[in-house]
Amino acid sequence: MNKRIGILGSGSVAQVLAAGFSKHGYEVRMGTRNAAKLADFLAQHGGKITVGSFAEAAAFGEILVLAVKGKAAKDVLALAGAQNLDGKVVIDPTNPIDDAPPENGVLKFFTSLNHSLMEELQSAFPSAKFVKAFSMIGGPHMVNPAFKETPTMFICGNDAAAKKEVNDILVKFGFAPEDMGAVTAARAIEPLCILWCIPGMTGGRWNHALRLIRT
Ligand SMILES: NC(=O)c1ccc[n+]([C@@H]2O[C@H](COP(=O)([O-])OP(=O)(O)OC[C@H]3O[C@@H](n4cnc5c(N)ncnc54)[C@H](OP(=O)(O)O)[C@@H]3O)[C@@H](O)[C@H]2O)c1
């Protein structure tokens, strides 16, 4: 029996992942401050996906997905309510992208290499089980993408059982998950988004993925 999914967010990532979880047979509720903007999207999904406030989506989900602007992530989790996050897996695709424009196609972050966004969120909400995932690939490739080879999805987080649940979801979604360890590893995973975006920013090429190879 699939667990219920609460997706915090209404943007492109939230929509792609909501549709992906629904396609894979999960019940999905999305959370936003403005449900009206999802009317067309919900209509396309024939009532299978529902919408509510951030708190309603967080209360509904047994597993949560945080798909919001990096700068707003902590505020969104506060609106969702710490009690609705307690003990739950929170899949975290967010990236700490600054408002300043990219330089030569290189995005700017508001975090440092010695402190990631997910570490900040994990310490603000210690009873939630954050797992970084989906952060280093574009939205259109997040669900069963059509690459010749299986792309890697780097993940990290402090809770082994939470990472196992996310690992199994990623395999269903067409990825080869690679566990990089504790939440600290988000310092290395979040900047992979900068690397992934460069060919798009400089040459309009967004049709690639990252893959770890071994001897
Ligand atoms: N786009 C991609 O291909 C991609 C790929 C990998 C990772 N990511 C990361 O995934 C996350 C979501 O990206 P996205 O492009 O789908 O959407 P986005 O435009 O980065 O974020 C939209 C969401 O952020 C919320 N938000 C923005 N400002 C807010 C505020 N002041 N207070 C509360 N909520 C606020 C919005 O809430 P409302 O619903 O209430 O308006 C909306 O749900 C980002 O962190 C991004 O870096 C994106």
Coordinates of N, CA and C and ligand atoms in Angstrom, one line a residue:
M1 N 0.9 -1.2 0.0 CA 0.0 0.0 0.0 C 0.9 1.2 0.0
N2 N 0.7 2.1 -1.0 CA 1.5 3.3 -1.1 C 1.2 4.3 0.0
K3 N 2.1 5.0 0.5 CA 1.9 6.0 1.5 C 1.3 7.3 0.8
R4 N 0.5 8.1 1.6 CA 0.0 9.3 1.0 C 1.1 10.4 0.9
I5 N 1.0 11.1 -0.2 CA 2.1 12.1 -0.5 C 1.5 13.5 -0.3
G6 N 2.2 14.4 0.5 CA 1.9 15.8 0.6 C 3.0 16.6 -0.1
I7 N 2.6 17.3 -1.1 CA 3.6 18.1 -1.8 C 3.4 19.6 -1.5
L8 N 4.4 20.2 -0.8 CA 4.4 21.6 -0.5 C 5.0 22.3 -1.7
G9 N 4.1 23.1 -2.4 CA 4.5 23.8 -3.6 C 3.5 23.7 -4.7
S10 N 3.6 24.7 -5.6 CA 2.6 24.7 -6.7 C 3.4 25.0 -8.0
G11 N 4.7 25.1 -8.0 CA 5.5 25.4 -9.2 C 5.7 24.2 -10.1
S12 N 6.6 24.4 -11.0 CA 6.8 23.3 -12.0 C 7.3 22.0 -11.4
V13 N 8.2 22.1 -10.4 CA 8.7 20.8 -9.7 C 7.5 20.2 -9.0
A14 N 6.8 21.0 -8.2 CA 5.6 20.4 -7.5 C 4.7 19.7 -8.5
Q15 N 4.4 20.3 -9.6 CA 3.4 19.7 -10.5 C 4.0 18.5 -11.2
V16 N 5.3 18.5 -11.6 CA 5.8 17.3 -12.2 C 5.8 16.1 -11.2
L17 N 6.3 16.4 -9.9 CA 6.3 15.3 -9.0 C 4.9 14.9 -8.5
A18 N 4.0 15.8 -8.4 CA 2.6 15.4 -8.1 C 2.1 14.5 -9.2
A19 N 2.3 14.8 -10.5 CA 1.8 14.0 -11.6 C 2.5 12.6 -11.5
G20 N 3.8 12.6 -11.2 CA 4.6 11.4 -11.2 C 4.1 10.5 -10.1
F21 N 3.9 11.0 -8.9 CA 3.4 10.2 -7.8 C 2.0 9.6 -8.1
S22 N 1.2 10.5 -8.7 CA -0.1 10.0 -9.0 C -0.1 8.9 -10.1
K23 N 0.8 9.1 -11.1 CA 1.0 8.0 -12.1 C 1.4 6.7 -11.5
H24 N 2.2 6.8 -10.4 CA 2.7 5.6 -9.8 C 1.7 5.1 -8.7
G25 N 0.5 5.6 -8.7 CA -0.5 5.1 -7.8 C -0.6 5.6 -6.4
Y26 N 0.1 6.7 -6.2 CA 0.0 7.4 -4.8 C -1.1 8.4 -4.8
E27 N -1.7 8.6 -3.6 CA -2.7 9.6 -3.4 C -1.9 10.9 -3.1
V28 N -2.2 12.0 -3.8 CA -1.4 13.2 -3.6 C -2.2 14.4 -3.3
R29 N -1.8 15.2 -2.3 CA -2.4 16.5 -2.0 C -1.3 17.6 -2.1
M30 N -1.5 18.6 -2.8 CA -0.6 19.7 -3.0 C -0.9 20.8 -2.0
G31 N 0.1 21.6 -1.6 CA -0.1 22.7 -0.7 C 0.4 24.0 -1.3
T32 N -0.3 25.1 -1.1 CA 0.0 26.4 -1.7 C -0.7 27.5 -0.9
R33 N -0.2 28.7 -1.1 CA -1.0 29.8 -0.5 C -2.1 30.2 -1.4
N34 N -2.1 29.7 -2.6 CA -3.1 30.2 -3.6 C -3.6 29.0 -4.5
A35 N -4.6 28.3 -4.0 CA -5.0 27.1 -4.6 C -5.6 27.4 -6.1
A36 N -6.1 28.6 -6.3 CA -6.7 28.9 -7.6 C -5.7 28.7 -8.7
K37 N -4.4 29.0 -8.5 CA -3.5 28.9 -9.6 C -3.2 27.4 -10.0
L38 N -3.7 26.4 -9.3 CA -3.5 25.0 -9.7 C -4.8 24.5 -10.3
A39 N -5.8 25.3 -10.6 CA -7.1 24.8 -11.1 C -6.9 24.1 -12.4
D40 N -6.2 24.7 -13.4 CA -6.0 24.0 -14.7 C -5.3 22.7 -14.5
F41 N -4.2 22.7 -13.7 CA -3.4 21.5 -13.5 C -4.3 20.4 -12.9
L42 N -5.1 20.7 -11.9 CA -5.9 19.7 -11.2 C -6.9 19.2 -12.2
A43 N -7.5 20.1 -13.0 CA -8.5 19.6 -14.0 C -7.9 18.6 -15.0
Q44 N -6.6 18.8 -15.4 CA -5.9 17.9 -16.3 C -5.8 16.5 -15.6
H45 N -5.8 16.5 -14.3 CA -5.6 15.2 -13.6 C -6.9 14.6 -13.0
G46 N -8.0 15.2 -13.6 CA -9.3 14.5 -13.3 C -9.7 14.3 -11.9
G47 N -9.3 15.2 -11.0 CA -9.7 15.1 -9.6 C -8.8 14.1 -8.8
K48 N -7.8 13.5 -9.4 CA -7.0 12.5 -8.7 C -6.1 13.2 -7.7
I49 N -5.7 14.4 -8.0 CA -4.8 15.2 -7.2 C -5.6 16.3 -6.5
T50 N -5.4 16.5 -5.2 CA -6.2 17.5 -4.5 C -5.2 18.6 -4.0
V51 N -5.8 19.8 -3.6 CA -5.0 20.9 -3.2 C -5.6 21.5 -1.9
G52 N -4.7 22.0 -1.0 CA -5.1 22.7 0.2 C -4.0 23.7 0.6
S53 N -4.0 24.1 1.8 CA -3.0 25.0 2.3 C -1.7 24.2 2.5
F54 N -0.6 24.9 2.8 CA 0.6 24.1 3.2 C 0.4 23.2 4.4
A55 N -0.4 23.7 5.4 CA -0.6 22.9 6.6 C -1.5 21.7 6.2
E56 N -2.5 21.9 5.4 CA -3.4 20.8 5.0 C -2.6 19.7 4.2
A57 N -1.8 20.1 3.3 CA -1.0 19.1 2.5 C 0.0 18.4 3.4
A58 N 0.6 19.1 4.4 CA 1.5 18.5 5.3 C 0.8 17.5 6.2
A59 N -0.4 17.9 6.7 CA -1.1 17.0 7.5 C -1.6 15.7 6.8
F60 N -1.9 15.9 5.5 CA -2.4 14.8 4.7 C -1.2 13.8 4.4
G61 N -0.1 14.3 4.1 CA 1.0 13.4 3.6 C 1.6 12.6 4.7
E62 N 1.9 11.3 4.3 CA 2.7 10.4 5.2 C 4.2 10.6 4.8
I63 N 4.4 10.9 3.6 CA 5.7 11.4 3.1 C 5.5 12.8 2.5
L64 N 6.4 13.7 2.7 CA 6.2 15.1 2.2 C 7.3 15.4 1.2
V65 N 7.0 16.3 0.3 CA 7.9 16.8 -0.7 C 8.0 18.3 -0.6
L66 N 9.2 18.8 -0.4 CA 9.3 20.3 -0.2 C 9.8 20.8 -1.6
A67 N 8.8 21.4 -2.4 CA 9.1 21.9 -3.7 C 8.8 23.4 -3.8
V68 N 9.6 24.2 -3.1 CA 9.4 25.6 -3.1 C 10.7 26.4 -3.3
K69 N 10.5 27.7 -3.5 CA 11.7 28.5 -3.7 C 12.6 28.4 -2.4
G70 N 13.9 28.2 -2.7 CA 14.8 28.0 -1.6 C 14.7 29.0 -0.5
K71 N 14.6 30.3 -0.9 CA 14.6 31.4 0.1 C 13.3 31.3 1.0
A72 N 12.3 30.7 0.5 CA 11.0 30.6 1.3 C 10.9 29.3 2.0
A73 N 11.8 28.4 1.9 CA 11.6 27.0 2.4 C 11.3 26.9 3.9
K74 N 12.1 27.7 4.6 CA 11.9 27.7 6.1 C 10.5 28.2 6.5
D75 N 10.1 29.3 5.8 CA 8.8 29.9 6.1 C 7.7 29.0 5.7
V76 N 7.8 28.3 4.6 CA 6.8 27.3 4.1 C 6.7 26.2 5.1
L77 N 7.8 25.7 5.7 CA 7.7 24.6 6.7 C 7.1 25.1 7.9
A78 N 7.3 26.4 8.3 CA 6.7 26.9 9.5 C 5.1 27.0 9.2
L79 N 4.8 27.4 8.0 CA 3.3 27.5 7.7 C 2.7 26.1 7.7
A80 N 3.5 25.1 7.2 CA 3.0 23.7 7.2 C 2.8 23.2 8.6
G81 N 3.5 23.7 9.6 CA 3.4 23.4 11.0 C 4.3 22.3 11.4
A82 N 5.1 22.5 12.4 CA 6.1 21.5 12.9 C 5.4 20.2 13.3
Q83 N 4.2 20.3 13.8 CA 3.5 19.1 14.3 C 3.2 18.2 13.1
N84 N 3.0 18.8 11.9 CA 2.6 18.1 10.7 C 3.9 17.5 10.0
L85 N 5.1 17.9 10.5 CA 6.3 17.3 9.9 C 6.9 16.2 10.8
D86 N 6.4 16.2 12.0 CA 7.0 15.4 13.0 C 7.2 13.9 12.6
G87 N 8.4 13.4 12.6 CA 8.6 12.0 12.3 C 8.5 11.6 10.8
K88 N 8.2 12.6 9.9 CA 7.9 12.3 8.5 C 9.1 12.4 7.7
V89 N 9.2 11.6 6.6 CA 10.2 11.8 5.6 C 9.9 13.1 4.8
V90 N 10.8 14.0 4.6 CA 10.6 15.2 3.8 C 11.6 15.1 2.6
I91 N 11.1 14.8 1.4 CA 12.0 14.7 0.2 C 12.2 16.2 -0.1
D92 N 13.5 16.5 -0.3 CA 13.9 17.9 -0.5 C 14.7 18.2 -1.8
P93 N 13.9 18.7 -2.8 CA 14.6 19.0 -4.1 C 15.0 20.5 -4.1
T94 N 14.8 21.3 -3.0 CA 15.1 22.7 -3.1 C 16.5 23.1 -3.3
N95 N 16.8 24.2 -4.0 CA 18.1 24.7 -4.1 C 18.2 26.1 -3.6
P96 N 19.3 26.5 -2.9 CA 19.4 27.8 -2.4 C 19.8 28.9 -3.4
I97 N 19.0 29.1 -4.4 CA 19.4 30.0 -5.5 C 19.1 31.4 -5.1
D98 N 20.1 32.2 -5.2 CA 20.0 33.7 -4.8 C 19.2 34.4 -5.9
D99 N 18.7 35.6 -5.5 CA 18.0 36.5 -6.4 C 18.9 37.1 -7.4
A100 N 20.2 37.2 -7.1 CA 21.2 37.9 -8.0 C 21.2 37.0 -9.3
P101 N 21.5 37.7 -10.5 CA 21.5 37.0 -11.7 C 22.7 36.1 -11.8
P102 N 22.6 35.0 -12.7 CA 23.8 34.1 -12.9 C 24.9 34.9 -13.6
E103 N 26.2 34.4 -13.4 CA 27.3 35.0 -14.0 C 27.9 34.0 -14.9
N104 N 28.0 34.3 -16.2 CA 28.5 33.4 -17.2 C 27.7 32.0 -17.1
G105 N 26.4 32.1 -16.8 CA 25.6 30.9 -16.7 C 25.8 30.1 -15.4
V106 N 26.5 30.7 -14.5 CA 26.7 30.1 -13.2 C 25.8 30.8 -12.1
L107 N 24.9 30.0 -11.6 CA 23.9 30.5 -10.6 C 24.6 30.9 -9.4
K108 N 24.0 31.9 -8.7 CA 24.5 32.3 -7.3 C 23.6 31.7 -6.2
F109 N 24.3 31.2 -5.2 CA 23.6 30.7 -4.0 C 23.7 31.7 -2.9
F110 N 22.7 31.6 -2.0 CA 22.7 32.4 -0.7 C 23.3 31.6 0.4
T111 N 23.8 30.4 0.2 CA 24.4 29.6 1.2 C 25.9 29.6 1.0
S112 N 26.7 28.9 1.8 CA 28.1 28.8 1.6 C 28.5 27.3 1.4
L113 N 29.7 27.0 1.0 CA 30.1 25.6 0.8 C 30.2 24.9 2.1
N114 N 30.2 25.6 3.2 CA 30.3 24.9 4.5 C 29.0 24.9 5.2
H115 N 27.9 25.3 4.6 CA 26.6 25.2 5.2 C 25.5 25.2 4.1
S116 N 24.8 24.1 4.1 CA 23.8 24.0 3.0 C 22.4 24.4 3.5
L117 N 21.5 24.5 2.6 CA 20.1 24.8 2.9 C 19.5 23.7 3.7
M118 N 19.7 22.4 3.3 CA 19.1 21.3 4.0 C 19.5 21.2 5.4
E119 N 20.8 21.5 5.7 CA 21.3 21.5 7.1 C 20.5 22.5 7.9
E120 N 20.2 23.7 7.3 CA 19.5 24.7 8.0 C 18.1 24.3 8.3
L121 N 17.5 23.6 7.3 CA 16.1 23.1 7.5 C 16.0 22.0 8.5
Q122 N 17.0 21.1 8.5 CA 17.1 20.0 9.4 C 17.2 20.5 10.8
S123 N 18.1 21.5 11.0 CA 18.2 22.0 12.4 C 17.0 22.8 12.9
A124 N 16.3 23.5 11.9 CA 15.1 24.2 12.3 C 13.9 23.3 12.7
F125 N 13.9 22.1 12.0 CA 12.8 21.1 12.2 C 13.4 19.7 12.5
P126 N 14.0 19.6 13.7 CA 14.8 18.4 14.0 C 14.0 17.1 14.0
S127 N 12.7 17.1 14.1 CA 12.0 15.8 14.2 C 11.5 15.4 12.8
A128 N 11.8 16.2 11.8 CA 11.5 15.8 10.4 C 12.7 15.0 9.8
K129 N 12.5 14.1 8.9 CA 13.6 13.3 8.3 C 13.8 13.8 6.9
F130 N 14.7 14.8 6.7 CA 14.9 15.4 5.4 C 15.8 14.4 4.6
V131 N 15.5 14.3 3.3 CA 16.3 13.5 2.4 C 16.4 14.4 1.1
K132 N 17.6 14.8 0.8 CA 17.9 15.5 -0.4 C 17.6 14.6 -1.6
A133 N 16.9 15.1 -2.6 CA 16.7 14.3 -3.8 C 16.1 15.2 -4.9
F134 N 16.2 14.8 -6.1 CA 15.7 15.6 -7.3 C 16.2 17.0 -7.4
S135 N 17.3 17.3 -6.7 CA 17.8 18.7 -6.7 C 18.7 19.0 -7.9
M136 N 19.3 17.9 -8.5 CA 20.3 18.1 -9.5 C 19.9 17.7 -10.9
I137 N 18.6 17.8 -11.2 CA 18.1 17.5 -12.6 C 16.9 18.4 -12.8
G138 N 16.6 18.8 -14.1 CA 15.5 19.7 -14.4 C 14.2 19.0 -14.2
G139 N 13.2 19.8 -13.9 CA 11.8 19.2 -13.7 C 11.3 18.3 -14.8
P140 N 11.5 18.6 -16.1 CA 11.0 17.7 -17.1 C 11.6 16.3 -17.1
H141 N 12.8 16.1 -16.4 CA 13.4 14.8 -16.4 C 13.2 14.1 -15.0
M142 N 12.3 14.6 -14.2 CA 12.3 14.0 -12.8 C 11.5 12.7 -12.7
V143 N 10.7 12.4 -13.7 CA 9.8 11.2 -13.6 C 10.1 10.3 -14.8
N144 N 10.7 9.1 -14.6 CA 11.0 8.2 -15.7 C 11.5 8.8 -17.0
P145 N 12.6 9.5 -16.8 CA 13.2 10.3 -18.0 C 13.7 9.4 -19.1
A146 N 13.7 9.9 -20.3 CA 14.1 9.1 -21.5 C 15.5 9.3 -21.9
F147 N 16.4 8.9 -20.9 CA 17.9 8.9 -21.3 C 18.3 7.5 -21.7
K148 N 19.4 7.4 -22.5 CA 19.8 6.1 -22.9 C 20.3 5.2 -21.8
E149 N 20.9 5.9 -20.7 CA 21.4 5.2 -19.6 C 20.6 5.7 -18.3
T150 N 20.7 4.9 -17.2 CA 20.0 5.4 -16.0 C 20.7 6.5 -15.3
P151 N 20.1 7.6 -15.1 CA 20.8 8.7 -14.5 C 21.0 8.5 -13.0
T152 N 22.0 9.0 -12.4 CA 22.2 9.0 -11.0 C 21.4 10.0 -10.3
M153 N 20.9 9.7 -9.1 CA 20.3 10.7 -8.2 C 21.0 10.6 -6.9
F154 N 21.8 11.7 -6.6 CA 22.5 11.8 -5.4 C 21.5 12.2 -4.2
I155 N 21.6 11.4 -3.1 CA 20.7 11.7 -2.0 C 21.6 11.8 -0.7
C156 N 21.1 12.4 0.3 CA 21.7 12.4 1.6 C 20.6 12.7 2.7
G157 N 21.0 12.4 3.9 CA 20.1 12.6 5.0 C 20.5 11.8 6.2
N158 N 20.0 12.2 7.4 CA 20.5 11.6 8.6 C 19.8 10.3 9.0
D159 N 18.7 9.9 8.4 CA 17.9 8.8 8.8 C 17.9 7.7 7.7
A160 N 18.5 6.5 8.1 CA 18.7 5.4 7.2 C 17.4 4.9 6.6
A161 N 16.3 4.8 7.5 CA 15.1 4.2 7.0 C 14.4 5.2 6.0
A162 N 14.5 6.5 6.3 CA 14.0 7.5 5.4 C 14.7 7.5 4.0
K163 N 16.0 7.3 4.0 CA 16.7 7.2 2.8 C 16.3 6.0 2.0
K164 N 16.0 4.9 2.7 CA 15.6 3.6 2.0 C 14.3 3.9 1.3
E165 N 13.3 4.6 2.0 CA 12.0 4.9 1.4 C 12.2 5.7 0.1
V166 N 13.1 6.7 0.2 CA 13.3 7.6 -0.9 C 14.0 6.8 -2.0
N167 N 15.0 6.0 -1.6 CA 15.7 5.2 -2.6 C 14.7 4.4 -3.4
D168 N 13.7 3.8 -2.8 CA 12.7 2.9 -3.5 C 11.8 3.7 -4.4
I169 N 11.5 4.9 -4.0 CA 10.7 5.8 -4.9 C 11.6 6.2 -6.1
L170 N 12.8 6.5 -5.9 CA 13.7 7.0 -7.0 C 13.9 5.9 -8.0
V171 N 13.9 4.6 -7.6 CA 14.1 3.5 -8.5 C 12.8 3.4 -9.3
K172 N 11.6 3.6 -8.7 CA 10.4 3.6 -9.5 C 10.3 4.7 -10.5
F173 N 11.0 5.8 -10.1 CA 11.0 7.0 -11.0 C 12.1 7.0 -12.0
G174 N 12.8 5.9 -12.1 CA 13.8 5.7 -13.2 C 15.2 6.2 -12.9
F175 N 15.6 6.2 -11.6 CA 17.0 6.7 -11.3 C 17.8 5.6 -10.6
A176 N 19.1 5.8 -10.6 CA 20.0 5.0 -9.8 C 20.4 5.9 -8.6
P177 N 19.8 5.6 -7.4 CA 20.1 6.5 -6.3 C 21.5 6.2 -5.7
E178 N 22.2 7.3 -5.3 CA 23.6 7.1 -4.7 C 23.5 7.9 -3.4
D179 N 23.6 7.1 -2.3 CA 23.6 7.7 -0.9 C 24.9 8.3 -0.6
M180 N 25.0 9.6 -0.4 CA 26.3 10.3 -0.1 C 26.4 10.5 1.4
G181 N 25.5 10.0 2.2 CA 25.7 10.1 3.7 C 24.8 11.0 4.4
A182 N 25.3 11.7 5.4 CA 24.5 12.5 6.3 C 24.1 13.8 5.7
V183 N 23.2 14.6 6.4 CA 22.7 15.8 5.9 C 23.8 16.8 5.4
T184 N 25.0 16.6 6.1 CA 26.2 17.5 5.7 C 26.5 17.4 4.2
A185 N 26.2 16.2 3.6 CA 26.6 16.0 2.2 C 25.7 16.9 1.3
A186 N 24.7 17.5 1.8 CA 23.9 18.5 1.0 C 24.8 19.6 0.6
R187 N 25.9 19.9 1.3 CA 26.9 21.0 0.9 C 27.4 20.6 -0.5
A188 N 27.6 19.4 -0.8 CA 28.1 19.0 -2.1 C 27.0 18.7 -3.1
I189 N 25.8 18.2 -2.7 CA 24.8 17.9 -3.6 C 24.1 19.1 -4.2
E190 N 23.8 20.1 -3.3 CA 23.0 21.3 -3.7 C 23.8 22.0 -4.9
P191 N 25.1 22.2 -4.8 CA 25.8 22.9 -5.9 C 25.8 22.1 -7.2
L192 N 25.5 20.8 -7.2 CA 25.4 20.1 -8.5 C 24.3 20.7 -9.4
C193 N 23.4 21.4 -8.8 CA 22.4 22.1 -9.6 C 23.0 23.2 -10.4
I194 N 24.0 23.9 -9.8 CA 24.7 25.0 -10.6 C 25.4 24.4 -11.8
L195 N 26.1 23.2 -11.6 CA 26.7 22.5 -12.7 C 25.7 22.1 -13.8
W196 N 24.6 21.5 -13.3 CA 23.6 20.9 -14.2 C 23.0 22.1 -15.1
C197 N 22.9 23.2 -14.5 CA 22.2 24.4 -15.2 C 23.1 25.0 -16.3
I198 N 24.5 24.9 -16.1 CA 25.3 25.7 -17.0 C 25.1 25.5 -18.5
P199 N 25.0 24.3 -19.0 CA 24.7 24.1 -20.4 C 23.4 24.7 -20.9
G200 N 22.4 24.7 -20.0 CA 21.2 25.4 -20.3 C 21.3 26.9 -20.3
M201 N 21.9 27.4 -19.3 CA 22.1 28.9 -19.2 C 22.9 29.5 -20.4
T202 N 23.9 28.7 -20.8 CA 24.9 29.3 -21.8 C 24.5 28.8 -23.2
G203 N 23.8 27.7 -23.3 CA 23.6 27.2 -24.7 C 22.2 26.7 -24.9
G204 N 21.3 26.8 -24.0 CA 19.9 26.4 -24.1 C 19.8 24.9 -24.2
R205 N 20.8 24.1 -23.7 CA 20.8 22.7 -23.7 C 20.4 22.2 -22.3
W206 N 19.2 21.6 -22.2 CA 18.7 21.1 -20.8 C 18.5 19.6 -20.8
N207 N 19.0 18.9 -21.8 CA 18.7 17.5 -22.1 C 19.7 16.5 -21.6
H208 N 20.3 16.8 -20.4 CA 21.3 15.9 -19.9 C 21.0 15.6 -18.4
A209 N 21.8 14.6 -17.9 CA 21.7 14.2 -16.5 C 23.1 13.8 -16.1
L210 N 23.2 13.7 -14.8 CA 24.6 13.3 -14.2 C 24.5 11.8 -13.9
R211 N 25.7 11.2 -14.1 CA 25.8 9.7 -13.8 C 27.2 9.4 -13.2
L212 N 27.1 8.7 -12.1 CA 28.4 8.3 -11.4 C 28.8 6.9 -12.0
I213 N 30.1 6.8 -12.4 CA 30.5 5.5 -12.9 C 31.7 5.0 -12.0
R214 N 31.9 3.7 -12.0 CA 32.9 3.1 -11.2 C 33.8 2.2 -12.0
T215 N 34.9 1.8 -11.5 CA 35.8 0.8 -12.2 C 35.1 -0.5 -12.0
Ligands
LIG1 N1 12.7 24.1 -11.8 C1 13.5 23.0 -11.9 O1 13.6 22.4 -13.0 C2 14.1 22.6 -10.6 C3 15.0 21.5 -10.7 C4 15.6 21.0 -9.5 C5 15.3 21.7 -8.3 N2 14.5 22.8 -8.3 C6 14.3 23.4 -7.0 O2 12.9 23.1 -6.6 C7 12.3 24.1 -6.0 C8 11.0 24.5 -6.6 O3 11.2 25.0 -7.9 P1 10.1 25.5 -8.9 O4 10.8 26.0 -10.1 O5 9.1 24.4 -9.1 O6 9.3 26.6 -8.1 P2 9.8 28.0 -7.5 O7 9.3 29.1 -8.4 O8 11.2 28.0 -7.1 O9 8.9 28.0 -6.2 C9 7.5 28.1 -6.2 C10 6.9 27.8 -4.9 O10 7.6 28.6 -3.8 C11 6.6 29.1 -3.0 N3 7.0 30.4 -2.5 C12 7.7 31.4 -3.2 N4 7.9 32.5 -2.4 C13 7.3 32.2 -1.2 C14 7.1 33.0 0.0 N5 7.6 34.2 0.1 N6 6.4 32.4 1.0 C15 5.9 31.1 0.8 N7 6.0 30.4 -0.3 C16 6.7 30.9 -1.3 C17 5.4 29.3 -3.9 O11 4.3 29.2 -3.0 P3 2.8 29.4 -3.5 O12 2.4 28.1 -4.0 O13 2.0 29.7 -2.3 O14 2.8 30.5 -4.5 C18 5.5 28.1 -4.8 O15 4.8 26.9 -4.3 C19 13.3 25.3 -5.9 O16 14.0 25.3 -4.7 C20 14.2 25.0 -7.1 O17 15.5 25.5 -6.9 C21 13.9 23.2 -9.4

